[in-house]
Short mmCIF file of C-alpha atoms in Angstrom, two decimals:
data_model
loop_
_atom_site.label_atom_id
_atom_site.label_comp_id
_atom_site.label_asym_id
_atom_site.label_seq_id
_atom_site.Cartn_x
_atom_site.Cartn_y
_atom_site.Cartn_z
CA MET A 1 0.00 0.00 0.00
CA SER A 2 1.17 3.57 -0.60
CA SER A 3 1.14 4.31 3.12
CA ARG A 4 4.19 2.09 3.52
CA LYS A 5 6.14 4.88 1.77
CA ILE A 6 5.49 7.34 4.55
CA LEU A 7 8.63 8.97 5.91
CA LYS A 8 8.41 11.11 8.99
CA LYS A 9 9.36 14.73 8.34
CA TYR A 10 11.10 14.98 11.69
CA THR A 11 13.68 12.54 10.41
CA TYR A 12 14.66 15.00 7.71
CA ILE A 13 14.99 17.82 10.20
CA PHE A 14 17.16 15.68 12.45
CA ILE A 15 19.41 14.60 9.59
CA LEU A 16 19.91 18.14 8.31
CA MET A 17 20.73 19.35 11.81
CA ALA A 18 23.11 16.46 12.30
CA PHE A 19 25.04 17.27 9.13
CA SER A 20 25.21 20.93 10.10
CA ILE A 21 26.75 20.38 13.54
CA MET A 22 28.95 17.35 13.26
CA SER A 23 31.38 15.63 10.97
CA CYS A 24 30.56 12.51 9.01
CA GLU A 25 32.53 10.44 11.47
CA SER A 26 30.66 11.70 14.52
CA PHE A 27 27.36 11.32 12.72
CA LEU A 28 28.10 7.68 12.05
CA GLU A 29 29.24 6.94 15.59
CA GLU A 30 27.03 4.38 17.28
CA ASP A 31 24.75 5.74 20.00
CA PRO A 32 24.98 3.33 22.97
CA GLN A 33 21.37 4.19 23.84
CA TYR A 34 20.26 2.23 20.78
CA ASP A 35 23.01 -0.38 20.69
CA GLY A 36 21.63 -3.58 19.22
CA LEU A 37 19.47 -1.93 16.54
CA GLY A 38 22.08 -2.22 13.83
CA ASP A 39 22.77 -5.00 11.34
CA LEU A 40 24.10 -7.16 14.18
CA VAL A 41 20.48 -7.94 15.02
CA LYS A 42 20.50 -10.24 12.02
CA THR A 43 23.29 -12.42 13.37
CA ASP A 44 24.01 -11.65 17.02
CA PRO A 45 21.67 -12.96 19.78
CA ALA A 46 23.08 -10.48 22.31
CA SER A 47 22.10 -7.57 20.06
CA VAL A 48 18.57 -8.94 19.78
CA ALA A 49 18.29 -9.12 23.57
CA ASN A 50 19.75 -5.63 23.94
CA ALA A 51 17.30 -4.18 21.44
CA THR A 52 14.23 -5.71 23.11
CA ALA A 53 15.41 -4.46 26.50
CA ILE A 54 15.51 -0.95 25.03
CA PHE A 55 11.92 -1.34 23.82
CA TYR A 56 10.70 -1.97 27.37
CA GLN A 57 12.59 1.09 28.57
CA PHE A 58 11.20 3.26 25.77
CA ALA A 59 7.66 2.06 26.42
CA ARG A 60 8.05 2.85 30.13
CA ARG A 61 9.30 6.35 29.34
CA SER A 62 6.38 6.99 26.98
CA ASN A 63 3.48 5.26 28.75
CA ALA A 64 4.49 5.47 32.40
CA GLY A 65 6.51 8.66 32.32
CA GLY A 66 5.50 10.11 35.61
CA GLY A 67 7.98 12.73 36.77
CA PHE A 68 9.20 16.26 36.18
CA TYR A 69 12.13 14.66 34.35
CA ASP A 70 9.68 13.49 31.70
CA GLY A 71 8.53 16.98 30.75
CA ASN A 72 5.60 16.90 28.35
CA ARG A 73 5.33 13.12 28.71
CA PHE A 74 4.34 13.63 32.34
CA GLY A 75 1.73 16.16 31.26
CA ALA A 76 0.41 13.88 28.51
CA ASN A 77 0.04 10.93 30.88
CA ALA A 78 -1.45 13.18 33.56
CA ILE A 79 -4.11 14.36 31.11
CA LEU A 80 -5.02 10.78 30.25
CA MET A 81 -5.13 9.68 33.90
CA ALA A 82 -7.18 12.64 35.15
CA GLY A 83 -9.15 13.43 32.01
CA THR A 84 -12.48 11.89 32.93
CA ASP A 85 -15.62 13.07 34.64
CA LEU A 86 -14.37 11.35 37.80
CA GLY A 87 -11.38 13.58 38.38
CA GLN A 88 -10.65 17.26 38.87
CA VAL A 89 -7.43 19.20 38.46
CA ARG A 90 -6.02 22.42 39.81
CA THR A 91 -3.04 22.99 37.61
CA TRP A 92 -1.56 23.15 34.12
CA PHE A 93 -2.64 19.86 32.54
CA ARG A 94 -6.38 20.47 32.48
CA PRO A 95 -7.86 17.75 30.24
CA TYR A 96 -10.47 20.02 28.70
CA GLY A 97 -8.37 23.16 28.50
CA SER A 98 -8.55 25.37 25.40
CA GLY A 99 -4.78 25.18 25.00
CA HIS A 100 -4.84 21.62 23.66
CA ASN A 101 -3.94 21.88 19.99
CA PRO A 102 -1.45 20.18 17.64
CA LEU A 103 1.31 22.57 18.70
CA ASN A 104 0.82 22.02 22.43
CA GLY A 105 3.69 19.97 23.85
CA GLN A 106 1.49 17.77 26.00
CA THR A 107 -1.01 17.10 23.21
CA SER A 108 1.70 16.20 20.73
CA ALA A 109 3.89 14.20 23.13
CA LYS A 110 2.10 10.90 22.55
CA TRP A 111 2.17 11.42 18.78
CA ASN A 112 5.87 12.23 18.66
CA ASP A 113 6.85 9.48 21.08
CA GLY A 114 4.63 7.01 19.26
CA TYR A 115 6.19 7.52 15.86
CA GLU A 116 9.70 7.65 17.27
CA PHE A 117 9.05 4.31 18.94
CA LEU A 118 7.45 2.88 15.79
CA ASN A 119 10.51 3.77 13.76
CA LYS A 120 12.75 1.73 16.07
CA LEU A 121 10.29 -1.16 16.15
CA ASN A 122 9.92 -1.21 12.37
CA LEU A 123 13.68 -1.26 11.90
CA PHE A 124 14.06 -4.15 14.32
CA ILE A 125 11.16 -6.10 12.81
CA ASP A 126 12.59 -5.67 9.30
CA GLN A 127 16.03 -6.84 10.44
CA ILE A 128 14.68 -9.89 12.24
CA GLU A 129 12.68 -10.82 9.15
CA GLU A 130 15.79 -10.39 6.99
CA SER A 131 17.73 -12.71 9.27
CA LYS A 132 15.52 -15.56 8.09
CA GLU A 133 17.47 -15.61 4.82
CA LEU A 134 20.67 -16.19 6.77
CA GLN A 135 19.12 -19.08 8.67
CA GLY A 136 17.46 -21.09 5.96
CA GLY A 137 14.10 -19.30 6.22
CA GLU A 138 13.42 -20.03 9.89
CA LEU A 139 13.74 -18.06 13.12
CA ASN A 140 14.82 -19.70 16.34
CA ASP A 141 12.62 -19.56 19.45
CA THR A 142 14.53 -16.62 20.95
CA GLN A 143 14.12 -14.59 17.78
CA LYS A 144 10.42 -15.46 17.60
CA LYS A 145 9.92 -14.29 21.17
CA SER A 146 11.78 -11.02 20.55
CA LEU A 147 9.86 -10.46 17.35
CA GLY A 148 6.65 -11.15 19.29
CA GLU A 149 7.57 -8.49 21.85
CA ALA A 150 8.40 -5.95 19.13
CA ARG A 151 5.21 -6.65 17.21
CA LEU A 152 3.10 -6.43 20.36
CA PHE A 153 4.66 -3.07 21.21
CA ARG A 154 4.07 -1.95 17.60
CA GLY A 155 0.43 -3.05 17.62
CA GLU A 156 -0.15 -1.42 20.99
CA THR A 157 1.46 1.84 19.82
CA PHE A 158 -0.63 2.04 16.65
CA PHE A 159 -3.74 1.16 18.68
CA THR A 160 -3.00 3.95 21.17
CA LEU A 161 -2.38 6.50 18.41
CA LEU A 162 -5.59 5.51 16.61
CA ARG A 163 -7.70 5.90 19.74
CA LEU A 164 -6.12 9.22 20.70
CA TYR A 165 -5.83 10.96 17.34
CA ASP A 166 -8.33 9.12 15.11
CA ASN A 167 -6.55 9.96 11.83
CA ILE A 168 -3.03 8.55 11.85
CA LEU A 169 -0.23 7.50 9.51
CA LEU A 170 0.35 3.81 8.99
CA ASP A 171 4.14 4.07 8.99
CA THR A 172 5.84 0.70 8.68
CA ILE A 173 8.95 1.77 6.73
CA PRO A 174 11.80 2.67 9.10
CA SER A 175 13.43 6.04 8.45
CA THR A 176 17.13 5.53 7.80
CA ILE A 177 19.91 7.29 5.93
CA GLU A 178 19.17 5.00 2.98
CA THR A 179 15.46 5.84 2.86
CA TYR A 180 16.22 9.55 3.23
CA PHE A 181 18.47 9.57 0.19
CA SER A 182 16.32 7.14 -1.79
CA GLY A 183 14.06 9.83 -3.17
CA ALA A 184 11.00 7.74 -2.35
CA GLU A 185 7.66 9.44 -2.68
CA LYS A 186 6.26 10.75 0.59
CA ASP A 187 2.62 10.20 1.43
CA TYR A 188 1.06 11.85 4.46
CA THR A 189 -2.50 10.73 3.75
CA PRO A 190 -4.18 9.39 6.91
CA ALA A 191 -4.56 5.63 6.76
CA ALA A 192 -7.91 3.91 6.49
CA LYS A 193 -8.89 2.63 9.93
CA ALA A 194 -9.52 -0.84 8.50
CA ASP A 195 -5.89 -0.99 7.35
CA VAL A 196 -4.63 0.08 10.78
CA TYR A 197 -6.75 -2.52 12.56
CA ALA A 198 -5.63 -5.21 10.10
CA LEU A 199 -1.98 -4.49 10.90
CA ILE A 200 -2.35 -4.32 14.66
CA ASP A 201 -4.45 -7.48 14.75
CA ARG A 202 -1.79 -9.33 12.76
CA ASP A 203 0.80 -8.09 15.24
CA PHE A 204 -1.33 -9.19 18.18
CA ASP A 205 -1.93 -12.61 16.61
CA TYR A 206 1.79 -13.15 16.11
CA ALA A 207 2.44 -12.16 19.74
CA ILE A 208 -0.25 -14.54 20.97
CA SER A 209 1.43 -17.40 19.13
CA ASN A 210 5.03 -16.62 20.04
CA LEU A 211 5.14 -15.07 23.51
CA PRO A 212 5.28 -17.11 26.72
CA SER A 213 2.13 -17.65 28.73
CA ALA A 214 1.21 -15.32 31.59
CA THR A 215 2.58 -17.76 34.17
CA GLU A 216 5.79 -18.41 32.24
CA ALA A 217 6.64 -14.78 31.39
CA GLU A 218 9.14 -12.95 33.58
CA TYR A 219 7.66 -10.26 35.83
CA GLY A 220 7.67 -6.99 33.90
CA LYS A 221 7.77 -8.72 30.50
CA LEU A 222 5.05 -9.18 27.89
CA SER A 223 3.08 -12.42 27.59
CA SER A 224 0.49 -13.97 25.30
CA ALA A 225 -2.18 -12.90 27.82
CA VAL A 226 -1.30 -9.23 27.28
CA ALA A 227 -1.53 -9.81 23.53
CA ARG A 228 -4.96 -11.41 23.98
CA LEU A 229 -6.13 -8.51 26.13
CA LEU A 230 -5.11 -6.00 23.46
CA LYS A 231 -6.58 -8.15 20.68
CA GLY A 232 -9.84 -8.19 22.65
CA LYS A 233 -9.79 -4.42 23.11
CA SER A 234 -9.16 -3.97 19.39
CA ALA A 235 -12.15 -6.21 18.70
CA MET A 236 -14.31 -4.11 21.03
CA TRP A 237 -13.41 -0.94 19.13
CA GLN A 238 -14.32 -2.74 15.90
CA GLN A 239 -17.59 -3.93 17.50
CA ASP A 240 -16.60 -7.56 17.04
CA TYR A 241 -17.89 -8.61 20.45
CA ALA A 242 -17.70 -12.35 19.76
CA GLU A 243 -13.95 -12.07 19.11
CA ALA A 244 -13.54 -9.89 22.19
CA LYS A 245 -15.38 -12.43 24.33
CA THR A 246 -13.15 -15.22 23.01
CA GLN A 247 -9.95 -13.37 23.87
CA PHE A 248 -11.04 -12.14 27.30
CA GLU A 249 -12.43 -15.48 28.41
CA GLU A 250 -9.31 -17.28 27.24
CA ILE A 251 -7.37 -15.12 29.71
CA VAL A 252 -9.88 -15.66 32.52
CA ASN A 253 -10.13 -19.42 32.03
CA ASN A 254 -6.71 -20.53 30.78
CA SER A 255 -4.02 -17.96 31.58
CA GLY A 256 -3.30 -19.33 35.06
CA LYS A 257 -3.98 -15.88 36.49
CA SER A 258 -6.47 -15.20 39.28
CA LEU A 259 -7.90 -12.31 41.28
CA VAL A 260 -6.09 -11.46 44.52
CA ALA A 261 -7.19 -9.84 47.76
CA LEU A 262 -8.18 -6.22 47.21
CA ASN A 263 -5.33 -4.75 49.24
CA GLN A 264 -2.83 -6.61 47.04
CA VAL A 265 -4.09 -5.33 43.68
CA PHE A 266 -2.21 -2.01 43.83
CA GLY A 267 -0.15 -2.87 46.89
CA GLN A 268 3.56 -2.41 47.30
CA ASP A 269 4.43 -5.77 45.76
CA LEU A 270 2.80 -6.04 42.33
CA ASP A 271 4.35 -9.40 41.46
CA HIS A 272 1.17 -11.38 42.11
CA SER A 273 -1.31 -13.52 40.20
CA GLU A 274 -3.59 -10.68 39.07
CA THR A 275 -0.87 -8.61 37.41
CA LEU A 276 -0.52 -9.09 33.67
CA PHE A 277 2.09 -6.43 32.91
CA VAL A 278 3.89 -3.66 34.80
CA TYR A 279 6.45 -1.02 33.96
CA LYS A 280 9.31 -1.67 36.34
CA ARG A 281 11.32 0.98 38.17
CA ASP A 282 14.33 0.36 40.38
CA LEU A 283 16.49 2.93 42.15
CA ALA A 284 19.34 0.42 42.51
CA THR A 285 19.67 -0.03 38.74
CA THR A 286 19.01 3.48 37.50
CA SER A 287 21.75 5.26 35.59
CA THR A 288 23.90 7.75 37.46
CA SER A 289 25.13 9.33 34.23
CA GLY A 290 23.83 9.78 30.71
CA ASP A 291 20.20 9.24 29.86
CA ALA A 292 18.58 7.46 32.78
CA TYR A 293 15.39 7.04 30.76
CA PHE A 294 16.97 4.07 29.07
CA SER A 295 18.67 2.55 32.08
CA LEU A 296 17.32 -0.66 33.54
CA GLY A 297 15.85 1.15 36.54
CA GLY A 298 14.53 4.15 34.63
CA ARG A 299 13.58 7.40 36.34
CA PRO A 300 11.35 7.88 39.38
CA SER A 301 7.62 8.57 39.15
CA HIS A 302 5.67 11.48 40.65
CA VAL A 303 2.24 9.99 39.94
CA GLY A 304 1.60 9.15 43.59
CA SER A 305 2.28 12.75 44.57
CA MET A 306 0.06 13.99 41.76
CA PHE A 307 -3.04 12.45 43.39
CA GLN A 308 -2.13 13.40 46.98
CA SER A 309 -3.17 16.59 48.81
CA ARG A 310 -0.59 18.71 50.62
CA TRP A 311 -2.05 18.38 54.09
CA TYR A 312 1.22 19.60 55.56
CA GLU A 313 0.39 23.13 54.24
CA ASP A 314 -2.43 23.31 56.79
CA SER A 315 -2.73 26.88 58.10
CA GLN A 316 -2.78 25.66 61.72
CA GLY A 317 0.40 23.61 61.33
CA ARG A 318 -1.21 20.35 62.47
CA PHE A 319 0.40 18.07 59.89
CA VAL A 320 3.89 17.26 58.73
CA GLN A 321 5.12 15.27 55.77
CA SER A 322 5.20 11.58 56.58
CA LEU A 323 4.82 8.37 54.63
CA GLU A 324 1.58 7.62 56.48
CA ASN A 325 -0.10 10.65 54.88
CA GLY A 326 1.65 10.52 51.54
CA GLY A 327 4.65 12.65 52.37
CA GLN A 328 5.75 15.27 49.85
CA ALA A 329 2.87 15.88 47.43
CA LEU A 330 1.77 17.85 44.38
CA GLY A 331 -2.00 17.80 44.77
CA TRP A 332 -2.54 18.29 41.05
CA ALA A 333 -5.37 15.84 40.37
CA LEU A 334 -7.99 14.73 42.86
CA PRO A 335 -11.22 12.68 42.79
CA ASN A 336 -14.31 14.83 42.39
CA ASP A 337 -17.46 14.85 44.50
CA TYR A 338 -19.36 12.63 42.10
CA LEU A 339 -16.79 9.87 42.34
CA GLN A 340 -16.90 10.07 46.14
CA SER A 341 -20.69 9.72 46.06
CA LEU A 342 -20.51 6.48 44.04
CA TYR A 343 -19.12 4.64 47.05
CA GLY A 344 -21.96 5.52 49.43
CA PRO A 345 -24.07 8.30 50.97
CA VAL A 346 -22.17 11.57 51.43
CA THR A 347 -22.82 13.81 54.43
CA ILE A 348 -21.47 17.24 55.39
CA PRO A 349 -21.02 17.23 59.19
CA ASP A 350 -20.46 20.99 59.41
CA PRO A 351 -22.51 23.24 57.06
CA ALA A 352 -19.85 25.93 57.53
CA GLN A 353 -17.36 23.55 55.89
CA PRO A 354 -19.11 22.18 52.79
CA TRP A 355 -15.76 20.98 51.50
CA PHE A 356 -15.46 18.55 54.45
CA LYS A 357 -17.51 15.46 53.55
CA ARG A 358 -17.96 12.03 55.06
CA VAL A 359 -18.85 8.85 53.17
CA THR A 360 -20.68 5.92 54.73
CA THR A 361 -19.74 2.79 52.83
CA GLU A 362 -18.95 -0.91 53.06
CA ASP A 363 -17.04 -0.76 49.80
CA LEU A 364 -13.49 -1.86 50.52
CA ARG A 365 -12.25 -0.13 47.37
CA TYR A 366 -12.94 3.19 49.06
CA THR A 367 -11.48 2.36 52.44
CA THR A 368 -8.44 0.63 50.90
CA TYR A 369 -7.45 3.00 48.12
CA PHE A 370 -8.44 6.43 49.45
CA HIS A 371 -7.08 8.20 52.50
CA PRO A 372 -9.67 8.83 55.26
CA GLU A 373 -11.58 12.13 55.09
CA THR A 374 -10.71 12.84 58.73
CA LEU A 375 -7.04 13.06 59.56
CA ILE A 376 -4.99 12.62 62.71
CA ALA A 377 -2.76 15.58 63.57
CA ASN A 378 0.80 14.26 63.28
CA ASN A 379 2.88 17.35 64.02
CA PRO A 380 4.49 16.80 67.46
CA SER A 381 4.69 20.59 67.86
CA SER A 382 0.94 21.02 67.49
CA PRO A 383 -1.32 21.03 70.57
CA GLU A 384 -3.65 18.81 68.51
CA PHE A 385 -1.00 16.13 68.04
CA GLY A 386 -2.56 12.64 68.01
CA ASN A 387 -6.14 13.90 67.83
CA GLU A 388 -8.66 13.40 65.01
CA GLN A 389 -9.38 16.67 63.24
CA PHE A 390 -12.75 18.01 62.08
CA THR A 391 -11.88 21.45 60.72
CA TYR A 392 -9.92 22.00 57.50
CA ASP A 393 -8.84 24.85 55.26
CA ASP A 394 -11.06 25.65 52.29
CA ASN A 395 -8.22 24.95 49.90
CA ILE A 396 -8.22 22.03 47.47
CA ARG A 397 -4.43 21.77 47.61
CA ARG A 398 -4.30 21.69 51.40
CA TYR A 399 -7.27 19.41 51.99
CA HIS A 400 -9.10 16.90 49.84
CA PHE A 401 -9.76 13.17 50.06
CA SER A 402 -6.86 11.61 48.19
CA LEU A 403 -6.11 8.52 46.15
CA LYS A 404 -3.82 5.76 47.51
CA LYS A 405 -3.67 3.64 44.35
CA PHE A 406 -0.08 4.76 43.72
CA TRP A 407 0.86 5.00 47.39
CA ASP A 408 4.49 4.00 47.95
CA THR A 409 5.44 3.00 51.49
CA GLU A 410 8.94 1.70 50.76
CA SER A 411 10.92 3.59 48.13
CA LYS A 412 9.44 7.10 48.49
CA GLU A 413 11.03 9.31 51.11
CA PRO A 414 8.84 11.79 53.04
CA LEU A 415 10.48 14.91 51.59
CA THR A 416 10.58 13.98 47.91
CA ASN A 417 8.09 13.32 45.14
CA ASP A 418 10.29 10.54 43.76
CA SER A 419 8.78 7.06 43.87
CA TRP A 420 10.28 3.85 42.49
CA LYS A 421 7.16 1.75 42.82
CA ASP A 422 6.29 -0.24 39.69
CA HIS A 423 3.40 0.95 37.53
CA VAL A 424 0.52 -1.41 36.68
CA ALA A 425 -0.29 -1.40 32.96
CA TYR A 426 -2.65 -4.39 32.64
CA ARG A 427 -4.33 -6.67 35.18
CA LEU A 428 -6.92 -9.41 35.37
CA GLY A 429 -9.58 -7.27 37.06
CA GLU A 430 -9.74 -5.16 33.90
CA VAL A 431 -10.24 -8.33 31.84
CA TYR A 432 -13.23 -9.33 33.99
CA MET A 433 -14.96 -6.00 33.37
CA LEU A 434 -14.23 -6.11 29.64
CA ALA A 435 -15.52 -9.69 29.45
CA ALA A 436 -18.71 -8.53 31.17
CA GLU A 437 -19.16 -5.75 28.63
CA ALA A 438 -18.52 -8.06 25.65
CA ASN A 439 -21.06 -10.57 26.94
CA LEU A 440 -23.62 -7.86 27.55
CA TRP A 441 -23.28 -6.62 23.99
CA LEU A 442 -23.86 -10.21 22.89
CA GLY A 443 -27.03 -10.40 24.97
CA ASP A 444 -25.69 -12.79 27.63
CA GLU A 445 -26.71 -10.94 30.79
CA GLY A 446 -26.07 -13.96 33.00
CA LYS A 447 -22.45 -14.24 31.96
CA ALA A 448 -21.98 -10.48 32.25
CA LEU A 449 -23.33 -10.60 35.82
CA GLU A 450 -20.95 -13.45 36.64
CA TYR A 451 -17.92 -11.30 35.82
CA VAL A 452 -19.23 -8.08 37.37
CA ASN A 453 -20.26 -9.80 40.59
CA ALA A 454 -16.86 -11.46 40.97
CA ILE A 455 -15.42 -7.96 41.18
CA ARG A 456 -18.18 -6.74 43.50
CA GLU A 457 -17.77 -9.68 45.87
CA ARG A 458 -14.13 -8.76 46.26
CA ALA A 459 -15.02 -5.09 46.66
CA PHE A 460 -17.43 -5.76 49.55
CA GLY A 461 -15.99 -8.96 50.97
CA ASN A 462 -19.30 -10.80 50.43
CA ALA A 463 -22.10 -11.32 47.91
CA ASP A 464 -24.58 -9.06 49.71
CA ASN A 465 -24.11 -6.24 47.22
CA ASN A 466 -24.14 -8.34 44.05
CA PHE A 467 -26.17 -7.10 41.09
CA THR A 468 -29.18 -9.21 40.15
CA SER A 469 -29.57 -7.55 36.76
CA VAL A 470 -27.50 -5.30 34.59
CA SER A 471 -28.28 -2.93 31.76
CA TYR A 472 -26.14 -1.22 29.20
CA THR A 473 -26.89 2.00 27.38
CA HIS A 474 -25.98 1.40 23.74
#
């Protein structure tokens, strides 16, 4: 198809700049950051392993970039995490702000990162495919696994771009020096959605067939279950609910994964049977020089601080930064009143403080993953030390009920926003809810209830609050 001739214009800009500021020798010097993406991939197993390791690091930087170090990537991810009717923000990444346009750094970050990543993936995929000729037309198991990882990342990246931007380029030709000087025709026509889905589904199918199972995959690495989850999501967007049901239920029934206790789902240790894929962070293996984005440990995240109020700014000085109350915080994005009301009846104990609300609920999701509305004064210098408090400043940054989903009790110090806790990308609980939706679209209310109620039984610790019927607004 003509779209395979697409060459990204940013490549030209980079090449022209490179020639203007450096000699030919320096331009051709290998960048250690991308070591393993050269021709050695065709013959050297170590280069294949090195390249795939870089893909995980790049994906983490793009999809779980969660710190000031990440610049616009942090803003882009913040918009996506807070940009629903269940969240509110008090700072610069407002999801519905008028400043979101193609030139805005946050809006364009996912696009730019996506196509940069796709270029590396396409180059690797082409080189692995070319290596078949050197091996009698067959890939070994290691190469198949690495190719499965690359194709799953490629399918996921195209799928993300399609959902975010709607009209995208189906760029599968890597931009290289050779393609730049080839004089090939450039085509920037947006791809037909059917062509994009056909490519990503082929990538997902290859990953399903060539990646290890969910129980065999190393923690923090892709598996066939992740590929099935994404294939199911793709089917949902294409309204192929029978295919979606097949993929989701294959994970539920045959992946070897199972739901865990609620307090484990987003707990400190994410290496449990519900986790399907995480982006790993590790202070011990981060780089101390050069670009730490691409080190094994990566950079720290500030996502936990983003959803945490700064109680320690209390005008009466009753609170200090401590791990128990989230420590150093940003207070940028907080749950709104509507979300709070979904967990149970909301009351306002003091009419003079309408911002101070109480929720009566048996829902363990609320009591496990949100801080209490009433706080204990923890400043030893305060006369209120150790006492429960019932008056708070009318200031969303200083006081608001806060999310504990990203709470880090081990690697985050009280006086820093830096957290090294791993970031959940995909988990089994999500599959249950998607399987319920697919079954409901297919008219199987009983099966939909089965999946929804499994989640509700965990949420309440019993079956007392199970749904007896379910409806879906088409």
